[in-house]
């Protein structure tokens, strides 16, 4: 794909996604003129670019949809469900064509606009007063003429916005020649360009072409006299460029390593300054200290700026879901409204890209298992319409993403019974309610008796937990029977560089994500016990005490320092010592898997540090409920 086509596809795909969002908003608020105008402009812009790139099917679909929204925004036709459905189908066709182009398909290999789409758009357009018995061929002819005009005008419009091409009778070529410097004027398109037009355009009925009045030529003399300054206008300065994500990843890794190197240099310098230097050596050491301090400051700024380039709003991900919920709810016969909050919250690009599938599984799960049918809700004394909310916000060094519904909730006893029936847990397993909720993440677990096109195969929620933990995150479930269910995902804002607390226990150097660290407390020699387990009062509340060495399977040692962990069920984590805090460049463990350990890093002294997983800490220093042997 050449660069011009690639830029067109990227920009058009952004417009197509926004169109779907506007259409769903318009379905709720049909009188919103601003939304109508926004949809019209989007299709108009895509049509212009598609014509310049020689994509007749896109031009045809966008032209018909543009006609429809011109009628809607002028009041010539009402905003009806048929009109919204027609526009959604057109938007889907446009998105499909753009996706094929993005995947490397040649423009000439793209399929033509389906007859069904043409039919539904034509029906919607006829609502503005067209002859109800006019054959569809007339509409096709009009579209063909527009395609021909756009394609033929492409070379002349290369220096101008292609979105201005229209059939309004104005001589755009003449106007363009009027405002450019002498010698830059363009002439009529060469015959080779006309010959390259698609066969479908060439086959348009001659009568349709002849029906269009010839535009009166205009030499633009008046405009030249009135606006001479336009000739020398400076080109518009671009305020953004497109950068390959791989290059950004490489830049971030270099920035992280530079910070680590600067930290190690600072530690070495501190050790050197313990010695006594005199004369020229003392002067050199002072200069070295100043230089290293400046290098450390600049490397930190480089790291911060590089991280900012990778950050993207989660709204880029969330905006894909309203239509998904709408279509699935319609298929299931449910009345569901999705509300989105915090779309502007920023998170690492890798996190945004990897969250799509997990959130789709969670939404499908909420729609199929969570929310009830309108009849069942009315019988239970609830409103017929159910609500699903998707929220995101920044909390300390983490991003919280919460998906919540007001459905029937989850029954812990029923979940435990299903898991036992499927042999996923032993018959005599004693689980708390929270542990029962975690059963839904087991591979093969499902409460559906028969698999459907929506759910029932027992793989969805397993995919969710795997994807979240791969991004060093954690997921927690809260549910109340008859009230609804809430899934809370906690993720690091960025993946490569993580603020941590350095601790040691049983001779091992470990790092804990600061996202779950509340404070450090001193542990006594002896503890109170509840049910045989040690408990310590912290700020008036009794919290269980758990050994980090014991949780990781290390040898027992004296652990007299406690860290209060902000988990769904708070507890105190006992360690041998706290060695400070540091921003570490995390390297994921790919060759081996160790329970509780998510990656490795290098401390400022150059020592290897094992990074304890966020999910492991959030689950109370124990893995998920294990399958029965």
Short mmCIF file of N, CA and C in Angstrom, two decimals, residues 257-422:
data_model
loop_
_atom_site.label_atom_id
_atom_site.label_comp_id
_atom_site.label_asym_id
_atom_site.label_seq_id
_atom_site.Cartn_x
_atom_site.Cartn_y
_atom_site.Cartn_z
N UNK A 257 16.40 2.11 29.90
CA UNK A 257 17.75 1.65 30.20
C UNK A 257 18.65 2.84 30.57
N UNK A 258 18.43 3.99 29.96
CA UNK A 258 19.24 5.16 30.29
C UNK A 258 18.98 5.62 31.72
N UNK A 259 17.72 5.52 32.15
CA UNK A 259 17.39 5.86 33.54
C UNK A 259 18.07 4.89 34.49
N UNK A 260 18.02 3.60 34.16
CA UNK A 260 18.68 2.60 35.00
C UNK A 260 20.18 2.86 35.08
N UNK A 261 20.79 3.18 33.93
CA UNK A 261 22.23 3.45 33.91
C UNK A 261 22.56 4.69 34.75
N UNK A 262 21.71 5.72 34.65
CA UNK A 262 21.94 6.93 35.44
C UNK A 262 21.82 6.63 36.94
N UNK A 263 20.87 5.80 37.32
CA UNK A 263 20.72 5.43 38.73
C UNK A 263 21.93 4.66 39.24
N UNK A 264 22.41 3.73 38.43
CA UNK A 264 23.60 2.97 38.83
C UNK A 264 24.82 3.88 38.95
N UNK A 265 24.95 4.84 38.03
CA UNK A 265 26.07 5.78 38.11
C UNK A 265 25.99 6.62 39.38
N UNK A 266 24.76 7.01 39.76
CA UNK A 266 24.59 7.79 40.98
C UNK A 266 25.00 6.99 42.22
N UNK A 267 24.68 5.70 42.24
CA UNK A 267 25.08 4.86 43.37
C UNK A 267 26.60 4.72 43.43
N UNK A 268 27.23 4.50 42.28
CA UNK A 268 28.69 4.40 42.25
C UNK A 268 29.35 5.70 42.69
N UNK A 269 28.79 6.83 42.25
CA UNK A 269 29.34 8.12 42.65
C UNK A 269 29.24 8.31 44.16
N UNK A 270 28.11 7.90 44.73
CA UNK A 270 27.93 8.04 46.17
C UNK A 270 28.97 7.23 46.93
N UNK A 271 29.31 6.06 46.41
CA UNK A 271 30.34 5.24 47.05
C UNK A 271 31.72 5.87 46.90
N UNK A 272 32.00 6.45 45.72
CA UNK A 272 33.30 7.10 45.51
C UNK A 272 33.49 8.29 46.44
N UNK A 273 32.41 9.03 46.68
CA UNK A 273 32.51 10.23 47.52
C UNK A 273 32.80 9.91 48.97
N UNK A 274 32.75 8.63 49.34
CA UNK A 274 33.12 8.25 50.70
C UNK A 274 34.63 8.35 50.91
N UNK A 275 35.36 8.34 49.79
CA UNK A 275 36.81 8.48 49.88
C UNK A 275 37.20 9.97 49.86
N UNK A 276 38.38 10.25 50.35
CA UNK A 276 38.84 11.63 50.42
C UNK A 276 39.66 11.97 49.18
N UNK A 277 39.25 13.03 48.48
CA UNK A 277 39.96 13.48 47.29
C UNK A 277 40.50 14.89 47.54
N UNK A 278 41.67 15.16 47.03
CA UNK A 278 42.30 16.47 47.22
C UNK A 278 42.77 17.03 45.89
N UNK A 279 42.91 18.34 45.87
CA UNK A 279 43.46 19.01 44.71
C UNK A 279 42.62 18.83 43.46
N UNK A 280 43.31 18.50 42.36
CA UNK A 280 42.63 18.36 41.08
C UNK A 280 41.61 17.22 41.09
N UNK A 281 41.90 16.16 41.84
CA UNK A 281 40.96 15.04 41.92
C UNK A 281 39.64 15.47 42.54
N UNK A 282 39.69 16.32 43.56
CA UNK A 282 38.47 16.81 44.20
C UNK A 282 37.65 17.65 43.22
N UNK A 283 38.36 18.47 42.42
CA UNK A 283 37.66 19.30 41.42
C UNK A 283 36.98 18.43 40.38
N UNK A 284 37.71 17.41 39.92
CA UNK A 284 37.13 16.50 38.92
C UNK A 284 35.92 15.75 39.48
N UNK A 285 35.99 15.34 40.74
CA UNK A 285 34.86 14.63 41.34
C UNK A 285 33.63 15.53 41.45
N UNK A 286 33.88 16.80 41.78
CA UNK A 286 32.75 17.74 41.88
C UNK A 286 32.11 17.94 40.50
N UNK A 287 32.96 18.07 39.46
CA UNK A 287 32.44 18.22 38.09
C UNK A 287 31.69 16.97 37.65
N UNK A 288 32.25 15.79 37.99
CA UNK A 288 31.60 14.54 37.65
C UNK A 288 30.23 14.43 38.32
N UNK A 289 30.16 14.83 39.59
CA UNK A 289 28.88 14.77 40.31
C UNK A 289 27.83 15.66 39.65
N UNK A 290 28.26 16.86 39.23
CA UNK A 290 27.33 17.78 38.58
C UNK A 290 26.87 17.25 37.23
N UNK A 291 27.81 16.66 36.47
CA UNK A 291 27.48 16.12 35.15
C UNK A 291 26.52 14.93 35.27
N UNK A 292 26.78 14.06 36.22
CA UNK A 292 25.90 12.90 36.40
C UNK A 292 24.51 13.32 36.86
N UNK A 293 24.46 14.34 37.68
CA UNK A 293 23.15 14.82 38.14
C UNK A 293 22.35 15.37 36.97
N UNK A 294 23.03 16.10 36.06
CA UNK A 294 22.36 16.64 34.88
C UNK A 294 21.94 15.52 33.94
N UNK A 295 22.81 14.52 33.76
CA UNK A 295 22.48 13.39 32.89
C UNK A 295 21.29 12.62 33.44
N UNK A 296 21.24 12.46 34.76
CA UNK A 296 20.12 11.76 35.39
C UNK A 296 18.82 12.52 35.17
N UNK A 297 18.89 13.84 35.30
CA UNK A 297 17.68 14.66 35.13
C UNK A 297 17.18 14.57 33.69
N UNK A 298 18.10 14.63 32.72
CA UNK A 298 17.69 14.58 31.32
C UNK A 298 17.16 13.20 30.94
N UNK A 299 17.78 12.15 31.48
CA UNK A 299 17.29 10.81 31.16
C UNK A 299 15.89 10.59 31.73
N UNK A 300 15.63 11.17 32.88
CA UNK A 300 14.28 11.07 33.46
C UNK A 300 13.27 11.81 32.60
N UNK A 301 13.66 13.00 32.11
CA UNK A 301 12.77 13.76 31.23
C UNK A 301 12.52 13.02 29.93
N UNK A 302 13.57 12.38 29.39
CA UNK A 302 13.42 11.59 28.17
C UNK A 302 12.44 10.45 28.39
N UNK A 303 12.57 9.80 29.53
CA UNK A 303 11.66 8.70 29.86
C UNK A 303 10.22 9.20 29.95
N UNK A 304 10.03 10.32 30.60
CA UNK A 304 8.67 10.85 30.77
C UNK A 304 8.06 11.26 29.42
N UNK A 305 8.87 11.90 28.57
CA UNK A 305 8.37 12.32 27.26
C UNK A 305 8.06 11.12 26.38
N UNK A 306 8.90 10.08 26.47
CA UNK A 306 8.66 8.89 25.66
C UNK A 306 7.39 8.18 26.11
N UNK A 307 7.18 8.11 27.41
CA UNK A 307 5.96 7.49 27.91
C UNK A 307 4.72 8.23 27.42
N UNK A 308 4.83 9.57 27.37
CA UNK A 308 3.68 10.36 26.93
C UNK A 308 3.30 10.04 25.49
N UNK A 309 4.29 9.72 24.64
CA UNK A 309 3.99 9.40 23.25
C UNK A 309 3.25 8.08 23.10
N UNK A 310 3.40 7.19 24.08
CA UNK A 310 2.74 5.89 24.00
C UNK A 310 1.36 5.89 24.65
N UNK A 311 1.03 6.94 25.36
CA UNK A 311 -0.24 6.97 26.07
C UNK A 311 -1.38 7.29 25.12
N UNK A 312 -2.48 6.55 25.25
CA UNK A 312 -3.66 6.77 24.43
C UNK A 312 -4.90 6.72 25.30
N UNK A 313 -5.91 7.52 24.99
CA UNK A 313 -7.16 7.47 25.77
C UNK A 313 -7.90 6.16 25.55
N UNK A 314 -8.49 5.64 26.61
CA UNK A 314 -9.24 4.38 26.48
C UNK A 314 -10.51 4.58 25.67
N UNK A 315 -10.88 5.84 25.43
CA UNK A 315 -12.05 6.11 24.59
C UNK A 315 -11.88 5.54 23.19
N UNK A 316 -10.63 5.45 22.73
CA UNK A 316 -10.36 4.83 21.43
C UNK A 316 -10.86 3.39 21.40
N UNK A 317 -10.83 2.76 22.57
CA UNK A 317 -11.31 1.38 22.69
C UNK A 317 -12.81 1.36 22.99
N UNK A 318 -13.25 2.22 23.90
CA UNK A 318 -14.65 2.21 24.34
C UNK A 318 -15.63 2.55 23.22
N UNK A 319 -15.21 3.40 22.27
CA UNK A 319 -16.16 3.86 21.26
C UNK A 319 -16.62 2.75 20.32
N UNK A 320 -15.94 1.59 20.38
CA UNK A 320 -16.34 0.47 19.52
C UNK A 320 -17.49 -0.34 20.12
N UNK A 321 -17.81 -0.11 21.41
CA UNK A 321 -18.73 -1.01 22.09
C UNK A 321 -20.21 -0.65 22.01
N UNK A 322 -20.61 0.63 21.89
CA UNK A 322 -22.06 0.91 21.85
C UNK A 322 -22.79 0.14 20.76
N UNK A 323 -22.22 0.07 19.57
CA UNK A 323 -22.92 -0.67 18.51
C UNK A 323 -22.94 -2.16 18.80
N UNK A 324 -21.83 -2.67 19.36
CA UNK A 324 -21.79 -4.09 19.71
C UNK A 324 -22.91 -4.44 20.68
N UNK A 325 -23.10 -3.61 21.71
CA UNK A 325 -24.15 -3.84 22.70
C UNK A 325 -25.52 -3.72 22.05
N UNK A 326 -25.68 -2.72 21.20
CA UNK A 326 -26.98 -2.52 20.54
C UNK A 326 -27.38 -3.74 19.71
N UNK A 327 -26.44 -4.24 18.88
CA UNK A 327 -26.75 -5.35 18.00
C UNK A 327 -27.00 -6.64 18.79
N UNK A 328 -26.15 -6.89 19.80
CA UNK A 328 -26.30 -8.12 20.58
C UNK A 328 -27.57 -8.11 21.41
N UNK A 329 -27.91 -6.95 21.98
CA UNK A 329 -29.14 -6.84 22.75
C UNK A 329 -30.37 -7.10 21.87
N UNK A 330 -30.29 -6.60 20.63
CA UNK A 330 -31.40 -6.83 19.70
C UNK A 330 -31.53 -8.33 19.39
N UNK A 331 -30.39 -9.01 19.19
CA UNK A 331 -30.42 -10.45 18.91
C UNK A 331 -30.98 -11.25 20.09
N UNK A 332 -30.68 -10.79 21.32
CA UNK A 332 -31.12 -11.51 22.52
C UNK A 332 -32.51 -11.10 22.99
N UNK A 333 -33.09 -10.09 22.33
CA UNK A 333 -34.42 -9.62 22.74
C UNK A 333 -34.42 -8.88 24.05
N UNK A 334 -33.33 -8.15 24.32
CA UNK A 334 -33.23 -7.40 25.57
C UNK A 334 -33.10 -5.91 25.28
N UNK A 335 -33.57 -5.12 26.24
CA UNK A 335 -33.49 -3.66 26.12
C UNK A 335 -32.37 -3.18 27.03
N UNK A 336 -31.23 -2.84 26.44
CA UNK A 336 -30.03 -2.52 27.21
C UNK A 336 -29.46 -1.19 26.75
N UNK A 337 -29.04 -0.38 27.70
CA UNK A 337 -28.37 0.88 27.39
C UNK A 337 -26.97 0.86 28.00
N UNK A 338 -25.97 1.17 27.20
CA UNK A 338 -24.59 1.21 27.66
C UNK A 338 -24.18 2.66 27.91
N UNK A 339 -23.68 2.95 29.11
CA UNK A 339 -23.16 4.28 29.43
C UNK A 339 -21.65 4.19 29.62
N UNK A 340 -20.94 5.19 29.11
CA UNK A 340 -19.47 5.20 29.15
C UNK A 340 -19.01 6.46 29.87
N UNK A 341 -18.08 6.29 30.81
CA UNK A 341 -17.50 7.41 31.54
C UNK A 341 -15.97 7.26 31.57
N UNK A 342 -15.30 8.40 31.57
CA UNK A 342 -13.84 8.38 31.70
C UNK A 342 -13.12 7.97 30.44
N UNK A 343 -13.73 8.22 29.27
CA UNK A 343 -13.10 7.82 28.01
C UNK A 343 -11.78 8.55 27.77
N UNK A 344 -11.59 9.69 28.45
CA UNK A 344 -10.36 10.46 28.24
C UNK A 344 -9.18 9.92 29.05
N UNK A 345 -9.41 8.94 29.93
CA UNK A 345 -8.34 8.37 30.74
C UNK A 345 -7.29 7.73 29.84
N UNK A 346 -6.02 8.06 30.09
CA UNK A 346 -4.95 7.57 29.23
C UNK A 346 -4.24 6.37 29.85
N UNK A 347 -3.82 5.46 28.98
CA UNK A 347 -3.13 4.25 29.40
C UNK A 347 -2.17 3.86 28.28
N UNK A 348 -1.23 2.97 28.59
CA UNK A 348 -0.24 2.55 27.62
C UNK A 348 -0.91 1.96 26.38
N UNK A 349 -0.36 2.27 25.21
CA UNK A 349 -0.92 1.80 23.94
C UNK A 349 -1.07 0.28 23.91
N UNK A 350 -0.10 -0.43 24.44
CA UNK A 350 -0.16 -1.89 24.43
C UNK A 350 -1.36 -2.37 25.24
N UNK A 351 -1.63 -1.70 26.35
CA UNK A 351 -2.77 -2.08 27.19
C UNK A 351 -4.07 -1.86 26.43
N UNK A 352 -4.19 -0.71 25.76
CA UNK A 352 -5.40 -0.41 25.00
C UNK A 352 -5.65 -1.48 23.94
N UNK A 353 -4.58 -1.83 23.21
CA UNK A 353 -4.73 -2.81 22.13
C UNK A 353 -5.11 -4.20 22.65
N UNK A 354 -4.59 -4.56 23.82
CA UNK A 354 -4.80 -5.92 24.32
C UNK A 354 -6.10 -6.08 25.11
N UNK A 355 -6.80 -4.97 25.38
CA UNK A 355 -8.01 -5.05 26.20
C UNK A 355 -9.28 -5.27 25.37
N UNK A 356 -9.19 -5.16 24.06
CA UNK A 356 -10.41 -5.24 23.26
C UNK A 356 -11.12 -6.59 23.45
N UNK A 357 -10.41 -7.68 23.23
CA UNK A 357 -11.03 -9.00 23.36
C UNK A 357 -11.57 -9.27 24.77
N UNK A 358 -10.81 -8.97 25.84
CA UNK A 358 -11.36 -9.19 27.18
C UNK A 358 -12.65 -8.41 27.44
N UNK A 359 -12.68 -7.14 27.02
CA UNK A 359 -13.89 -6.35 27.27
C UNK A 359 -15.06 -6.84 26.43
N UNK A 360 -14.79 -7.32 25.22
CA UNK A 360 -15.87 -7.89 24.40
C UNK A 360 -16.46 -9.11 25.10
N UNK A 361 -15.59 -9.98 25.62
CA UNK A 361 -16.08 -11.16 26.34
C UNK A 361 -16.90 -10.76 27.56
N UNK A 362 -16.45 -9.75 28.28
CA UNK A 362 -17.18 -9.32 29.48
C UNK A 362 -18.53 -8.72 29.12
N UNK A 363 -18.57 -7.93 28.06
CA UNK A 363 -19.85 -7.35 27.64
C UNK A 363 -20.83 -8.43 27.18
N UNK A 364 -20.34 -9.39 26.40
CA UNK A 364 -21.20 -10.49 25.95
C UNK A 364 -21.69 -11.29 27.14
N UNK A 365 -20.82 -11.48 28.13
CA UNK A 365 -21.19 -12.23 29.33
C UNK A 365 -22.29 -11.48 30.10
N UNK A 366 -22.14 -10.16 30.23
CA UNK A 366 -23.15 -9.36 30.94
C UNK A 366 -24.49 -9.39 30.21
N UNK A 367 -24.43 -9.31 28.87
CA UNK A 367 -25.67 -9.30 28.10
C UNK A 367 -26.37 -10.65 28.13
N UNK A 368 -25.61 -11.74 28.07
CA UNK A 368 -26.21 -13.06 27.98
C UNK A 368 -26.57 -13.61 29.37
N UNK A 369 -25.63 -13.50 30.31
CA UNK A 369 -25.84 -14.08 31.64
C UNK A 369 -26.38 -13.08 32.66
N UNK A 370 -25.94 -11.81 32.53
CA UNK A 370 -26.23 -10.85 33.59
C UNK A 370 -27.60 -10.23 33.53
N UNK A 371 -27.85 -9.41 32.51
CA UNK A 371 -29.11 -8.69 32.46
C UNK A 371 -30.24 -9.61 32.00
N UNK A 372 -31.42 -9.34 32.53
CA UNK A 372 -32.58 -10.19 32.24
C UNK A 372 -33.37 -9.63 31.06
N UNK A 373 -34.31 -10.41 30.59
CA UNK A 373 -35.22 -9.95 29.55
C UNK A 373 -36.18 -8.91 30.15
N UNK A 374 -36.79 -8.06 29.32
CA UNK A 374 -37.73 -7.06 29.86
C UNK A 374 -38.84 -7.69 30.68
N UNK A 375 -39.35 -8.84 30.26
CA UNK A 375 -40.44 -9.49 31.00
C UNK A 375 -39.97 -9.94 32.37
N UNK A 376 -38.78 -10.54 32.43
CA UNK A 376 -38.26 -11.01 33.71
C UNK A 376 -37.96 -9.83 34.64
N UNK A 377 -37.48 -8.74 34.10
CA UNK A 377 -37.19 -7.56 34.94
C UNK A 377 -38.48 -6.97 35.51
N UNK A 378 -39.51 -6.89 34.67
CA UNK A 378 -40.78 -6.35 35.17
C UNK A 378 -41.37 -7.26 36.25
N UNK A 379 -41.23 -8.56 36.05
CA UNK A 379 -41.74 -9.50 37.05
C UNK A 379 -40.98 -9.38 38.37
N UNK A 380 -39.70 -8.99 38.30
CA UNK A 380 -38.89 -8.84 39.51
C UNK A 380 -39.01 -7.44 40.10
N UNK A 381 -39.87 -6.59 39.52
CA UNK A 381 -40.05 -5.24 40.05
C UNK A 381 -38.99 -4.26 39.60
N UNK A 382 -38.29 -4.58 38.51
CA UNK A 382 -37.26 -3.69 37.97
C UNK A 382 -37.78 -2.97 36.73
N UNK A 383 -37.14 -1.87 36.33
CA UNK A 383 -37.49 -1.25 35.04
C UNK A 383 -37.22 -2.22 33.90
N UNK A 384 -37.98 -2.12 32.82
CA UNK A 384 -37.80 -3.03 31.69
C UNK A 384 -36.43 -2.86 31.05
N UNK A 385 -35.93 -1.63 31.02
CA UNK A 385 -34.62 -1.38 30.41
C UNK A 385 -33.52 -1.65 31.43
N UNK A 386 -32.50 -2.38 31.00
CA UNK A 386 -31.35 -2.65 31.86
C UNK A 386 -30.19 -1.75 31.45
N UNK A 387 -29.26 -1.57 32.37
CA UNK A 387 -28.14 -0.65 32.14
C UNK A 387 -26.82 -1.36 32.38
N UNK A 388 -25.88 -1.11 31.49
CA UNK A 388 -24.49 -1.56 31.67
C UNK A 388 -23.62 -0.32 31.62
N UNK A 389 -22.75 -0.16 32.59
CA UNK A 389 -21.85 0.99 32.61
C UNK A 389 -20.41 0.54 32.46
N UNK A 390 -19.65 1.32 31.71
CA UNK A 390 -18.23 1.08 31.50
C UNK A 390 -17.50 2.35 31.91
N UNK A 391 -16.69 2.25 32.95
CA UNK A 391 -16.02 3.43 33.51
C UNK A 391 -14.51 3.21 33.56
N UNK A 392 -13.78 4.30 33.44
CA UNK A 392 -12.32 4.24 33.57
C UNK A 392 -11.86 5.49 34.33
N UNK A 393 -10.87 5.31 35.18
CA UNK A 393 -10.28 6.46 35.88
C UNK A 393 -8.87 6.07 36.34
N UNK A 394 -8.08 7.11 36.61
CA UNK A 394 -6.72 6.88 37.08
C UNK A 394 -6.70 6.88 38.60
N UNK A 395 -6.02 5.91 39.17
CA UNK A 395 -5.94 5.79 40.62
C UNK A 395 -4.49 5.48 40.99
N UNK A 396 -3.81 6.48 41.58
CA UNK A 396 -2.39 6.35 41.90
C UNK A 396 -1.62 6.02 40.62
N UNK A 397 -0.87 4.92 40.60
CA UNK A 397 -0.10 4.54 39.43
C UNK A 397 -0.81 3.49 38.58
N UNK A 398 -2.12 3.39 38.75
CA UNK A 398 -2.90 2.39 38.03
C UNK A 398 -4.06 3.04 37.30
N UNK A 399 -4.63 2.28 36.39
CA UNK A 399 -5.88 2.66 35.73
C UNK A 399 -6.93 1.63 36.11
N UNK A 400 -8.07 2.11 36.57
CA UNK A 400 -9.18 1.24 36.93
C UNK A 400 -10.20 1.25 35.79
N UNK A 401 -10.61 0.07 35.36
CA UNK A 401 -11.67 -0.09 34.36
C UNK A 401 -12.74 -0.97 34.99
N UNK A 402 -13.94 -0.44 35.12
CA UNK A 402 -15.03 -1.14 35.81
C UNK A 402 -16.21 -1.32 34.85
N UNK A 403 -16.63 -2.57 34.72
CA UNK A 403 -17.82 -2.92 33.94
C UNK A 403 -18.89 -3.42 34.91
N UNK A 404 -20.03 -2.76 34.93
CA UNK A 404 -21.07 -3.09 35.92
C UNK A 404 -22.43 -3.15 35.24
N UNK A 405 -23.24 -4.14 35.66
CA UNK A 405 -24.60 -4.23 35.15
C UNK A 405 -25.58 -4.29 36.32
N UNK A 406 -26.86 -4.04 36.03
CA UNK A 406 -27.89 -4.09 37.07
C UNK A 406 -28.77 -5.33 36.88
N UNK A 407 -28.13 -6.43 36.50
CA UNK A 407 -28.86 -7.66 36.20
C UNK A 407 -29.16 -8.50 37.42
N UNK A 408 -29.21 -9.82 37.24
CA UNK A 408 -29.66 -10.72 38.30
C UNK A 408 -28.56 -11.10 39.27
N UNK A 409 -27.31 -10.75 38.98
CA UNK A 409 -26.23 -11.08 39.89
C UNK A 409 -25.80 -12.54 39.78
N UNK A 410 -24.81 -12.91 40.59
CA UNK A 410 -24.24 -14.27 40.56
C UNK A 410 -24.48 -14.96 41.89
N UNK A 411 -24.85 -16.23 41.83
CA UNK A 411 -25.12 -17.03 43.03
C UNK A 411 -23.88 -17.88 43.33
N UNK A 412 -23.16 -17.59 44.43
CA UNK A 412 -21.93 -18.33 44.74
C UNK A 412 -22.16 -19.84 44.85
N UNK A 413 -23.27 -20.24 45.48
CA UNK A 413 -23.54 -21.67 45.66
C UNK A 413 -23.76 -22.34 44.31
N UNK A 414 -24.45 -21.66 43.40
CA UNK A 414 -24.68 -22.22 42.08
C UNK A 414 -23.38 -22.35 41.30
N UNK A 415 -22.51 -21.37 41.42
CA UNK A 415 -21.21 -21.42 40.74
C UNK A 415 -20.38 -22.59 41.26
N UNK A 416 -20.38 -22.76 42.57
CA UNK A 416 -19.60 -23.86 43.17
C UNK A 416 -20.16 -25.21 42.71
N UNK A 417 -21.48 -25.33 42.66
CA UNK A 417 -22.10 -26.58 42.22
C UNK A 417 -21.74 -26.89 40.77
N UNK A 418 -21.78 -25.88 39.90
CA UNK A 418 -21.44 -26.09 38.49
C UNK A 418 -19.98 -26.52 38.33
N UNK A 419 -19.09 -25.88 39.09
CA UNK A 419 -17.67 -26.23 39.00
C UNK A 419 -17.43 -27.66 39.46
N UNK A 420 -18.18 -28.10 40.48
CA UNK A 420 -18.04 -29.48 40.96
C UNK A 420 -18.58 -30.47 39.93
N UNK A 421 -19.70 -30.12 39.27
CA UNK A 421 -20.26 -30.99 38.24
C UNK A 421 -19.31 -31.20 37.08
N UNK A 422 -18.57 -30.15 36.73
CA UNK A 422 -17.65 -30.23 35.61
C UNK A 422 -16.28 -30.77 36.02
#
